[in-house]
Amino acid sequence: QVQLVESGGGLVQAGGSLRLSCAASGRAFSILRMGWYRQAPGKEREFVAHINWSGGSGWYADFVEGRFTISRDNAYNTVYLQMNSLKPEDTAIYYCNARMTHIASDYWGQGTQVTVSS
């Protein structure tokens, strides 16, 4: 069993910044990668970014356009998403995602709301 808990969402003006965190907890798991998805009202959930636990290489959606940086803390099983130059279209619920090395199904957090005002 693995639990993912997100934090760091909130209300920010366009051009501002937020830093999201997601901590994984449980017993006897090994992380393959962790990342972030988001879902805006009336839209499908979409990929934002993920990071490989071994090596720390990251992958970003095209719309990020260099504005976001994903990072990890292996010791605390935590992934971060630093979001800069936020736009109103970034408004969404952001969900943490984790894939384990020997577990078939992905894990999901409950989500944290990000609201960007114009």
mmCIF file of C-alpha atoms in Angstrom:
data_model
loop_
_atom_site.group_PDB
_atom_site.id
_atom_site.type_symbol
_atom_site.label_atom_id
_atom_site.label_comp_id
_atom_site.label_asym_id
_atom_site.label_seq_id
_atom_site.Cartn_x
_atom_site.Cartn_y
_atom_site.Cartn_z
ATOM 1 C CA GLN A 1 0.000 0.000 0.000
ATOM 2 C CA VAL A 2 1.215 3.471 -0.942
ATOM 3 C CA GLN A 3 -0.284 6.838 -0.068
ATOM 4 C CA LEU A 4 0.459 10.040 -1.980
ATOM 5 C CA VAL A 5 -0.194 13.397 -0.338
ATOM 6 C CA GLU A 6 0.067 16.657 -2.292
ATOM 7 C CA SER A 7 0.515 20.158 -0.938
ATOM 8 C CA GLY A 8 1.465 23.625 -2.112
ATOM 9 C CA GLY A 9 -1.509 24.618 -4.226
ATOM 10 C CA GLY A 10 -3.236 27.949 -3.868
ATOM 11 C CA LEU A 11 -4.275 31.200 -5.491
ATOM 12 C CA VAL A 12 -1.705 33.231 -7.390
ATOM 13 C CA GLN A 13 -1.767 36.068 -9.909
ATOM 14 C CA ALA A 14 -0.657 35.569 -13.494
ATOM 15 C CA GLY A 15 3.120 35.596 -13.691
ATOM 16 C CA GLY A 16 3.491 34.298 -10.149
ATOM 17 C CA SER A 17 4.960 31.079 -8.799
ATOM 18 C CA LEU A 18 3.940 28.048 -6.774
ATOM 19 C CA ARG A 19 5.829 24.995 -5.560
ATOM 20 C CA LEU A 20 3.921 21.730 -5.311
ATOM 21 C CA SER A 21 5.055 18.812 -3.168
ATOM 22 C CA CYS A 22 4.019 15.165 -3.111
ATOM 23 C CA ALA A 23 5.209 12.702 -0.493
ATOM 24 C CA ALA A 24 4.843 8.935 -0.865
ATOM 25 C CA SER A 25 4.493 6.783 2.219
ATOM 26 C CA GLY A 26 3.974 3.105 2.911
ATOM 27 C CA ARG A 27 5.922 -0.116 3.262
ATOM 28 C CA ALA A 28 8.035 -2.166 0.905
ATOM 29 C CA PHE A 29 7.793 -0.123 -2.255
ATOM 30 C CA SER A 30 10.325 1.030 -4.800
ATOM 31 C CA ILE A 31 9.655 4.053 -6.990
ATOM 32 C CA LEU A 32 10.247 3.873 -10.714
ATOM 33 C CA ARG A 33 9.069 7.422 -11.413
ATOM 34 C CA MET A 34 6.821 10.117 -9.971
ATOM 35 C CA GLY A 35 5.116 13.014 -11.646
ATOM 36 C CA TRP A 36 2.194 15.355 -12.037
ATOM 37 C CA TYR A 37 -1.024 15.470 -14.033
ATOM 38 C CA ARG A 38 -3.670 18.178 -14.020
ATOM 39 C CA GLN A 39 -7.356 18.491 -14.780
ATOM 40 C CA ALA A 40 -9.232 21.711 -15.474
ATOM 41 C CA PRO A 41 -13.046 21.961 -15.331
ATOM 42 C CA GLY A 42 -14.607 20.380 -18.404
ATOM 43 C CA LYS A 43 -11.302 18.987 -19.654
ATOM 44 C CA GLU A 44 -9.543 15.641 -19.611
ATOM 45 C CA ARG A 45 -6.720 14.951 -17.212
ATOM 46 C CA GLU A 46 -3.416 15.744 -18.898
ATOM 47 C CA PHE A 47 0.236 14.984 -18.296
ATOM 48 C CA VAL A 48 2.416 17.760 -16.884
ATOM 49 C CA ALA A 49 5.785 16.266 -15.932
ATOM 50 C CA HIS A 50 7.499 13.244 -14.427
ATOM 51 C CA ILE A 51 10.924 12.343 -13.124
ATOM 52 C CA ASN A 52 12.737 9.009 -13.097
ATOM 53 C CA TRP A 53 13.806 8.004 -9.616
ATOM 54 C CA SER A 54 17.027 6.476 -10.823
ATOM 55 C CA GLY A 55 19.112 9.171 -12.430
ATOM 56 C CA GLY A 56 16.587 11.978 -11.992
ATOM 57 C CA SER A 57 15.905 12.654 -15.665
ATOM 58 C CA GLY A 58 12.748 14.659 -16.248
ATOM 59 C CA TRP A 59 10.082 14.800 -18.932
ATOM 60 C CA TYR A 60 7.700 17.697 -19.554
ATOM 61 C CA ALA A 61 4.573 18.392 -21.536
ATOM 62 C CA ASP A 62 4.996 20.833 -24.405
ATOM 63 C CA PHE A 63 2.831 23.487 -22.771
ATOM 64 C CA VAL A 64 5.299 23.823 -19.895
ATOM 65 C CA GLU A 65 7.573 25.798 -22.209
ATOM 66 C CA GLY A 66 10.446 25.882 -19.729
ATOM 67 C CA ARG A 67 8.324 27.401 -16.958
ATOM 68 C CA PHE A 68 8.230 24.377 -14.635
ATOM 69 C CA THR A 69 10.954 22.308 -13.009
ATOM 70 C CA ILE A 70 10.430 18.857 -11.516
ATOM 71 C CA SER A 71 12.769 17.501 -8.856
ATOM 72 C CA ARG A 72 12.913 14.752 -6.252
ATOM 73 C CA ASP A 73 14.203 13.947 -2.781
ATOM 74 C CA ASN A 74 14.977 10.232 -2.688
ATOM 75 C CA ALA A 75 15.493 10.141 1.076
ATOM 76 C CA TYR A 76 11.946 11.340 1.741
ATOM 77 C CA ASN A 77 10.204 9.824 -1.313
ATOM 78 C CA THR A 78 9.046 13.269 -2.341
ATOM 79 C CA VAL A 79 8.595 14.913 -5.721
ATOM 80 C CA TYR A 80 8.365 18.661 -6.285
ATOM 81 C CA LEU A 81 7.053 20.827 -9.094
ATOM 82 C CA GLN A 82 8.316 24.391 -9.169
ATOM 83 C CA MET A 83 5.938 26.414 -11.342
ATOM 84 C CA ASN A 84 6.962 29.874 -12.516
ATOM 85 C CA SER A 85 5.383 32.370 -14.910
ATOM 86 C CA LEU A 86 1.971 30.891 -14.242
ATOM 87 C CA LYS A 87 -0.866 31.598 -16.658
ATOM 88 C CA PRO A 88 -4.637 31.563 -16.096
ATOM 89 C CA GLU A 89 -4.822 28.469 -18.302
ATOM 90 C CA ASP A 90 -2.690 26.642 -15.718
ATOM 91 C CA THR A 91 -5.686 26.714 -13.379
ATOM 92 C CA ALA A 92 -6.543 23.109 -12.540
ATOM 93 C CA ILE A 93 -6.430 20.433 -9.906
ATOM 94 C CA TYR A 94 -2.926 18.993 -9.904
ATOM 95 C CA TYR A 95 -2.587 15.289 -9.123
ATOM 96 C CA CYS A 96 0.520 13.476 -8.023
ATOM 97 C CA ASN A 97 1.244 10.191 -9.796
ATOM 98 C CA ALA A 98 3.640 7.409 -8.876
ATOM 99 C CA ARG A 99 4.692 4.259 -10.692
ATOM 100 C CA MET A 100 6.473 1.541 -8.768
ATOM 101 C CA THR A 101 9.041 -0.924 -10.047
ATOM 102 C CA HIS A 102 7.050 -4.095 -9.305
ATOM 103 C CA ILE A 103 3.441 -2.933 -8.915
ATOM 104 C CA ALA A 104 1.236 -2.925 -11.998
ATOM 105 C CA SER A 105 -1.157 -0.084 -11.101
ATOM 106 C CA ASP A 106 -0.152 3.531 -10.670
ATOM 107 C CA TYR A 107 -0.889 5.437 -7.479
ATOM 108 C CA TRP A 108 -2.656 8.799 -7.388
ATOM 109 C CA GLY A 109 -2.935 11.564 -4.838
ATOM 110 C CA GLN A 110 -6.163 13.350 -3.989
ATOM 111 C CA GLY A 111 -5.136 16.524 -5.811
ATOM 112 C CA THR A 112 -4.280 20.094 -4.911
ATOM 113 C CA GLN A 113 -6.022 23.120 -6.426
ATOM 114 C CA VAL A 114 -4.000 25.680 -8.371
ATOM 115 C CA THR A 115 -5.839 28.861 -9.337
ATOM 116 C CA VAL A 116 -4.180 31.567 -11.430
ATOM 117 C CA SER A 117 -6.001 34.882 -11.708
ATOM 118 C CA SER A 118 -5.638 37.254 -14.651
#
